[in-house]
């Protein structure tokens, strides 16, 4: 009975409100960025947007480890990727200015892609050497004065709740710019909305912000650092999700 009522609530109340709020957030973000307030408007409206997704879905988010990071230092955050609610919880509760490193295809998303582009999110384009260089140059221009990047090193959401292997992209970026890597564990997002499920469930997400890891020193060191970051993220997950 409660499940049926929750589904009715989602369809009739939650999703209409979230669609309206997403449009409003996108318009505020684009307008603010156009007026020259890109740094502020590309992040702070999205905090409320992320929290609204969690509040309306009855998803509680708790976080720990904020004392491990300095607000004036730029990092490459490397969280695991359990569900779409990873994005909302990171936006709402990470507590550090950042931009996303995201797939080029996401630029085409209605409204959201438009706002992401205007707010300075970094779209990865590996279609050619020159495109990759442009992506790197764009990333470098963003990483100033405590602005950080969030990259899902698994590349995509998990299929079964277990962590996937990390890819090297985030760690190459950290090496290129000499940025510390901060592993972030997201626990509890998978049962809230498993991959390919349209409707979510209420639940509890816990974010653990770990201590920074020094960036790789060269190409040969990338694998070691990548494995260390994977191990740290995994250490705060229950055994069934490791």
Coordinates of C-alpha atoms in Angstrom, one line a residue:
X1 CA 0.0 0.0 0.0
X2 CA 2.8 2.4 1.0
X3 CA 4.7 1.6 -2.2
X4 CA 1.7 2.3 -4.4
X5 CA 1.1 5.6 -2.6
X6 CA 4.7 6.6 -3.1
X7 CA 4.5 5.8 -6.8
X8 CA 1.4 7.9 -7.1
X9 CA 3.1 10.7 -5.2
X10 CA 6.1 10.5 -7.6
X11 CA 4.0 10.7 -10.7
X12 CA 1.5 13.4 -9.7
X13 CA 3.6 15.6 -7.3
X14 CA 7.3 14.8 -7.2
X15 CA 8.2 14.7 -10.9
X16 CA 6.1 17.7 -11.9
X17 CA 7.7 19.8 -9.2
X18 CA 11.2 18.6 -10.1
X19 CA 10.7 19.3 -13.8
X20 CA 9.6 22.9 -13.0
X21 CA 12.5 23.3 -10.5
X22 CA 15.0 22.0 -13.0
X23 CA 13.8 24.5 -15.6
X24 CA 13.9 27.4 -13.1
X25 CA 17.4 26.3 -12.0
X26 CA 18.7 26.1 -15.6
X27 CA 17.3 29.6 -16.4
X28 CA 18.8 31.1 -13.3
X29 CA 22.1 29.5 -14.0
X30 CA 22.3 30.6 -17.6
X31 CA 21.1 34.1 -16.8
X32 CA 23.6 34.5 -14.0
X33 CA 26.5 33.2 -16.1
X34 CA 25.6 35.5 -18.9
X35 CA 25.7 38.4 -16.5
X36 CA 29.3 37.5 -15.5
X37 CA 28.7 35.5 -12.4
X38 CA 29.6 32.1 -13.8
X39 CA 31.6 30.9 -10.9
X40 CA 28.8 31.5 -8.4
X41 CA 25.8 30.7 -10.6
X42 CA 27.5 27.6 -12.0
X43 CA 27.5 26.0 -8.6
X44 CA 25.3 27.4 -5.9
X45 CA 21.9 27.1 -7.5
X46 CA 22.7 23.5 -8.3
X47 CA 23.3 22.8 -4.5
X48 CA 19.6 23.6 -3.9
X49 CA 18.6 21.7 -7.1
X50 CA 20.5 18.6 -5.9
X51 CA 19.0 18.8 -2.4
X52 CA 15.5 19.3 -3.8
X53 CA 15.8 16.0 -5.7
X54 CA 16.7 14.2 -2.5
X55 CA 14.2 15.9 -0.3
X56 CA 11.2 15.3 -2.6
X57 CA 12.2 11.7 -3.1
X58 CA 12.5 11.2 0.7
X59 CA 16.2 10.4 0.3
X60 CA 18.3 11.3 3.3
X61 CA 21.9 12.2 2.7
X62 CA 24.6 12.3 5.4
X63 CA 28.3 13.1 4.8
X64 CA 31.6 12.9 6.6
X65 CA 35.2 13.8 6.0
X66 CA 34.8 17.5 5.1
X67 CA 37.7 18.3 7.3
X68 CA 39.9 16.3 4.9
X69 CA 39.7 18.9 2.2
X70 CA 40.6 22.6 2.0
X71 CA 38.0 25.0 0.4
X72 CA 40.9 27.0 -1.2
X73 CA 42.6 23.9 -2.8
X74 CA 41.7 22.4 -6.2
X75 CA 41.2 18.7 -6.3
X76 CA 40.1 15.9 -8.6
X77 CA 37.3 14.1 -6.8
X78 CA 36.8 10.5 -7.8
X79 CA 33.5 9.0 -6.5
X80 CA 32.1 5.6 -7.3
X81 CA 29.0 5.7 -9.5
X82 CA 25.9 3.8 -8.2
X83 CA 23.0 5.7 -9.6
X84 CA 21.6 9.0 -10.9
X85 CA 21.3 10.1 -7.3
X86 CA 25.1 10.2 -7.0
X87 CA 24.8 13.5 -9.0
X88 CA 22.2 15.0 -6.7
X89 CA 24.0 14.0 -3.5
X90 CA 27.4 15.2 -4.8
X91 CA 25.9 18.5 -5.8
X92 CA 24.0 19.0 -2.6
X93 CA 26.4 17.7 0.0
X94 CA 30.0 17.6 -1.2
X95 CA 30.5 21.1 0.1
X96 CA 33.3 22.2 -2.3
X97 CA 33.1 24.2 -5.5
X98 CA 33.6 22.0 -8.5
X99 CA 32.7 21.4 -12.2
X100 CA 31.9 18.1 -13.7
X101 CA 34.0 16.2 -16.2
X102 CA 31.2 14.7 -18.3
X103 CA 30.5 12.8 -21.5
X104 CA 30.1 14.9 -24.7
X105 CA 26.7 13.3 -25.3
X106 CA 25.3 14.9 -22.2
X107 CA 25.5 18.3 -23.9
X108 CA 22.4 17.3 -25.9
X109 CA 20.2 16.8 -22.9
X110 CA 17.2 19.2 -23.0
X111 CA 17.6 22.2 -20.7
X112 CA 20.2 20.5 -18.5
X113 CA 22.8 20.2 -21.2
X114 CA 22.2 23.9 -22.1
X115 CA 22.8 25.0 -18.5
X116 CA 25.8 22.7 -18.1
X117 CA 27.5 24.2 -21.1
X118 CA 26.8 27.8 -20.0
X119 CA 28.0 27.1 -16.4
X120 CA 31.4 25.8 -17.5
X121 CA 31.1 22.1 -17.0
X122 CA 33.8 20.3 -19.0
X123 CA 32.6 18.0 -21.8
X124 CA 35.1 15.3 -22.7
X125 CA 35.8 15.1 -26.5
X126 CA 38.2 12.4 -27.5
X127 CA 37.2 12.5 -31.2
X128 CA 40.6 13.8 -32.3
X129 CA 44.0 14.8 -30.8
X130 CA 43.1 18.5 -31.2
X131 CA 39.7 17.9 -29.5
X132 CA 41.4 16.2 -26.6
X133 CA 43.9 19.1 -26.2
X134 CA 41.0 21.5 -26.2
X135 CA 39.3 19.5 -23.4
X136 CA 42.6 19.6 -21.4
X137 CA 43.0 23.4 -21.9
X138 CA 39.4 24.0 -20.9
X139 CA 39.9 21.9 -17.7
X140 CA 43.1 23.8 -16.9
X141 CA 41.3 27.2 -17.2
X142 CA 38.6 26.1 -14.7
X143 CA 41.0 24.8 -12.0
X144 CA 41.9 28.0 -10.3
X145 CA 41.3 29.4 -6.8
X146 CA 39.9 26.2 -5.2
X147 CA 37.7 25.1 -8.1
X148 CA 37.8 21.4 -8.4
X149 CA 36.7 18.6 -10.8
X150 CA 34.4 15.7 -10.1
X151 CA 35.0 12.7 -12.4
X152 CA 33.4 9.2 -12.1
X153 CA 36.4 7.1 -12.8
X154 CA 34.2 4.0 -13.4
X155 CA 32.9 5.8 -16.5
X156 CA 29.3 4.6 -16.0
X157 CA 26.9 3.5 -13.4
X158 CA 27.2 0.1 -11.9
X159 CA 25.0 -2.7 -13.2
X160 CA 24.6 -4.7 -10.0
X161 CA 25.7 -2.4 -7.2
X162 CA 29.3 -3.6 -7.2
X163 CA 32.2 -1.2 -8.1
X164 CA 33.6 -1.4 -11.6
X165 CA 37.2 -0.9 -12.5
X166 CA 38.5 2.6 -12.6
X167 CA 39.7 4.1 -15.9
X168 CA 42.8 6.3 -16.2
X169 CA 41.3 9.6 -17.4
X170 CA 40.9 11.3 -14.0
X171 CA 44.3 10.2 -12.9
X172 CA 46.0 11.4 -16.0
X173 CA 44.3 14.8 -15.5
X174 CA 45.5 14.9 -11.9
X175 CA 49.0 14.2 -13.1
X176 CA 48.9 16.8 -15.8
X177 CA 47.8 19.6 -13.5
X178 CA 49.5 18.3 -10.3
X179 CA 46.2 18.1 -8.4
X180 CA 45.6 15.9 -5.3
X181 CA 43.0 13.1 -5.8
X182 CA 40.2 12.9 -3.3
X183 CA 38.4 9.5 -3.3
X184 CA 34.7 9.8 -2.4
X185 CA 32.6 6.8 -1.4
X186 CA 28.9 6.9 -2.2
X187 CA 27.0 4.3 -0.3
X188 CA 23.3 3.6 -0.6
X189 CA 22.4 5.2 -3.9
X190 CA 22.1 1.9 -5.9
X191 CA 18.9 0.6 -4.1
X192 CA 17.4 4.1 -4.5
X193 CA 17.5 4.0 -8.3
X194 CA 19.3 1.1 -10.0
X195 CA 20.5 1.6 -13.5
X196 CA 17.7 1.8 -16.1
X197 CA 14.9 2.1 -13.5
X198 CA 12.9 5.2 -14.1
X199 CA 11.3 5.5 -10.7
X200 CA 13.3 5.8 -7.5
X201 CA 12.8 4.6 -4.0
X202 CA 13.2 6.4 -0.6
X203 CA 16.5 5.6 1.2
X204 CA 19.7 6.9 2.8
X205 CA 22.9 7.9 1.0
X206 CA 26.1 8.3 2.9
X207 CA 29.0 10.2 1.4
X208 CA 32.5 9.6 2.8
X209 CA 35.2 12.2 1.7
X210 CA 38.5 10.5 2.1
X211 CA 42.0 12.1 2.6
X212 CA 43.7 13.4 -0.5
X213 CA 46.1 11.2 -2.4
X214 CA 49.1 12.8 -4.1
X215 CA 48.8 12.8 -7.9
X216 CA 50.8 10.4 -10.0
X217 CA 54.4 11.5 -10.7
X218 CA 54.5 10.0 -14.2
X219 CA 52.8 7.6 -16.6
X220 CA 54.2 4.6 -14.8
X221 CA 52.7 5.8 -11.5
X222 CA 49.1 6.2 -12.7
X223 CA 48.2 2.5 -12.2
X224 CA 49.4 2.5 -8.6
X225 CA 47.5 5.7 -7.7
X226 CA 44.4 4.5 -9.5
X227 CA 44.5 1.2 -7.6
X228 CA 45.0 3.1 -4.3
X229 CA 42.0 5.4 -5.0
X230 CA 39.8 2.3 -5.9
X231 CA 40.9 0.6 -2.7
X232 CA 40.1 3.6 -0.5
X233 CA 36.6 4.1 -2.1
X234 CA 35.9 0.5 -1.7
X235 CA 36.9 0.5 2.0
X236 CA 33.9 2.4 3.0
X237 CA 31.4 0.2 1.2
X238 CA 29.7 -2.9 2.6
X239 CA 31.2 -6.2 1.4
X240 CA 28.3 -6.8 -1.0
X241 CA 29.1 -3.7 -3.0
X242 CA 32.9 -4.1 -3.1

